[in-house]
């Protein structure tokens, strides 16, 4: 399927477990982003990547790890899940800044519950 | 200075009414973006504004880039049920895009 996809769409896990959320885009966009959305906080940036093998922290990176070995994939790992990481997670992608029209495309989201 | 303040946080309106919401910041920006998030989906770009005073429409939606460059407004005319969702203002910041906390729109039948 063309576009940006996330998997799984729903996940329930337990405190202390490792969880990986997947993100895949078919446009070969240079930039990819991970956000979490919580009531009262809007969208907060966790990590982003400007290209393969280049990642950087966002506003709320603690407790998360990312990697980008291929341009099209940007997995987000919670190394030891905590209840405060219960949230809806959105992946997004965008073209390189010089070619960008500021349009950032979002995936459908992953709803994660940590018990 | 980097925060975007959206108001109101939520709105309950009757179908057919017009809607106004705004976004402010203490910093001057060169670009304002408005996104909409439908229930259960990711946000989608509605309108991008690049010039102070600019007024841009997208169907029943109209957005304006404030003259002071510190605010932006989004208006929806004759609201319909599918307008329900969260509306975010945003602005580019280097490699990233910074989002406001959103205005949640509810439409009463």
Coordinates of N, CA and C in Angstrom, one line a residue, chain A residues 39-87:
Chain A
X39 N -4.1 13.6 26.0 CA -5.1 14.6 26.3 C -4.4 15.7 27.1
X40 N -4.7 16.9 26.7 CA -4.1 18.1 27.3 C -2.7 18.4 26.9
X41 N -2.1 17.6 26.1 CA -0.7 17.9 25.7 C -0.5 18.0 24.2
X42 N -1.5 17.7 23.4 CA -1.4 17.8 22.0 C -0.4 16.7 21.5
X43 N 0.3 17.1 20.4 CA 1.3 16.2 19.8 C 2.7 16.6 20.3
X44 N 3.4 15.7 20.9 CA 4.7 16.0 21.4 C 5.7 15.1 20.6
X45 N 6.8 15.7 20.1 CA 7.8 15.0 19.3 C 8.7 14.2 20.2
X46 N 8.8 12.9 19.9 CA 9.7 12.0 20.7 C 11.1 11.9 20.1
X47 N 11.1 11.5 18.8 CA 12.4 11.4 18.0 C 12.1 11.8 16.6
X48 N 13.1 12.2 15.9 CA 13.0 12.3 14.4 C 14.3 11.9 13.7
X49 N 14.1 11.8 12.4 CA 15.3 11.4 11.6 C 15.3 12.1 10.3
X50 N 16.5 12.7 10.0 CA 16.6 13.5 8.8 C 17.0 12.6 7.6
X51 N 17.5 11.4 7.8 CA 17.9 10.5 6.8 C 18.2 9.2 7.4
X52 N 18.5 8.2 6.6 CA 18.9 6.9 7.2 C 20.2 7.1 8.0
X53 N 20.2 6.4 9.2 CA 21.3 6.4 10.1 C 21.5 7.8 10.8
X54 N 20.5 8.7 10.6 CA 20.6 10.0 11.3 C 19.3 10.2 12.1
X55 N 19.5 10.2 13.5 CA 18.3 10.4 14.3 C 18.6 11.5 15.4
X56 N 17.6 12.1 15.9 CA 17.8 13.2 16.9 C 16.6 13.2 17.8
X57 N 16.9 13.6 19.1 CA 15.9 13.7 20.1 C 14.9 14.8 19.8
X58 N 13.6 14.6 20.2 CA 12.6 15.6 20.2 C 12.4 16.1 21.6
X59 N 11.1 16.4 21.9 CA 10.8 17.1 23.2 C 10.7 16.1 24.3
X60 N 10.3 14.8 24.1 CA 10.1 13.8 25.1 C 10.8 12.5 24.8
X61 N 12.1 12.4 24.7 CA 12.7 11.2 24.2 C 13.0 10.1 25.3
X62 N 12.9 10.5 26.6 CA 13.3 9.5 27.6 C 12.4 8.3 27.6
X63 N 13.1 7.1 27.6 CA 12.4 5.8 27.7 C 12.1 5.3 26.3
X64 N 12.6 6.0 25.2 CA 12.4 5.5 23.9 C 13.7 5.4 23.1
X65 N 13.7 4.5 22.2 CA 14.9 4.3 21.3 C 14.4 4.2 19.9
X66 N 15.1 4.8 18.9 CA 14.8 4.7 17.5 C 16.0 4.2 16.7
X67 N 15.7 3.8 15.5 CA 16.8 3.4 14.6 C 16.2 3.7 13.2
X68 N 17.1 3.9 12.3 CA 16.7 4.1 10.9 C 17.8 3.5 9.9
X69 N 17.8 2.2 9.8 CA 18.7 1.6 8.9 C 18.3 1.7 7.5
X70 N 17.0 1.8 7.2 CA 16.5 2.0 5.8 C 15.6 3.3 5.8
X71 N 15.7 4.0 4.7 CA 14.9 5.2 4.5 C 13.4 5.0 4.8
X72 N 12.9 3.9 4.4 CA 11.4 3.7 4.5 C 10.9 3.3 5.9
X73 N 11.8 2.9 6.8 CA 11.3 2.3 8.1 C 11.9 3.1 9.2
X74 N 11.1 3.3 10.3 CA 11.5 4.1 11.4 C 10.9 3.5 12.7
X75 N 11.4 2.4 13.2 CA 10.8 1.8 14.3 C 11.1 2.6 15.6
X76 N 10.1 2.5 16.5 CA 10.2 3.1 17.8 C 10.1 2.0 18.9
X77 N 11.1 2.0 19.8 CA 11.1 0.9 20.8 C 11.0 1.5 22.2
X78 N 10.2 1.0 23.0 CA 10.1 1.3 24.4 C 10.8 0.1 25.1
X79 N 12.0 0.4 25.6 CA 12.9 -0.6 26.1 C 12.3 -1.3 27.4
X80 N 11.6 -0.5 28.2 CA 11.0 -1.1 29.4 C 9.8 -0.2 29.7
X81 N 8.6 -0.7 29.1 CA 7.4 0.1 29.1 C 7.0 0.5 30.5
X82 N 6.5 1.7 30.6 CA 5.9 2.2 31.9 C 4.5 2.7 31.6
X83 N 3.7 2.8 32.7 CA 2.3 3.2 32.5 C 2.2 4.6 31.9
X84 N 3.2 5.4 32.2 CA 3.1 6.8 31.7 C 3.3 6.8 30.1
X85 N 3.7 5.7 29.6 CA 3.9 5.6 28.1 C 2.6 5.1 27.4
X86 N 1.6 4.9 28.2 CA 0.3 4.7 27.6 C -0.1 5.9 26.8
X87 N -0.4 5.8 25.5 CA -0.6 6.9 24.7 C -1.0 6.5 23.3

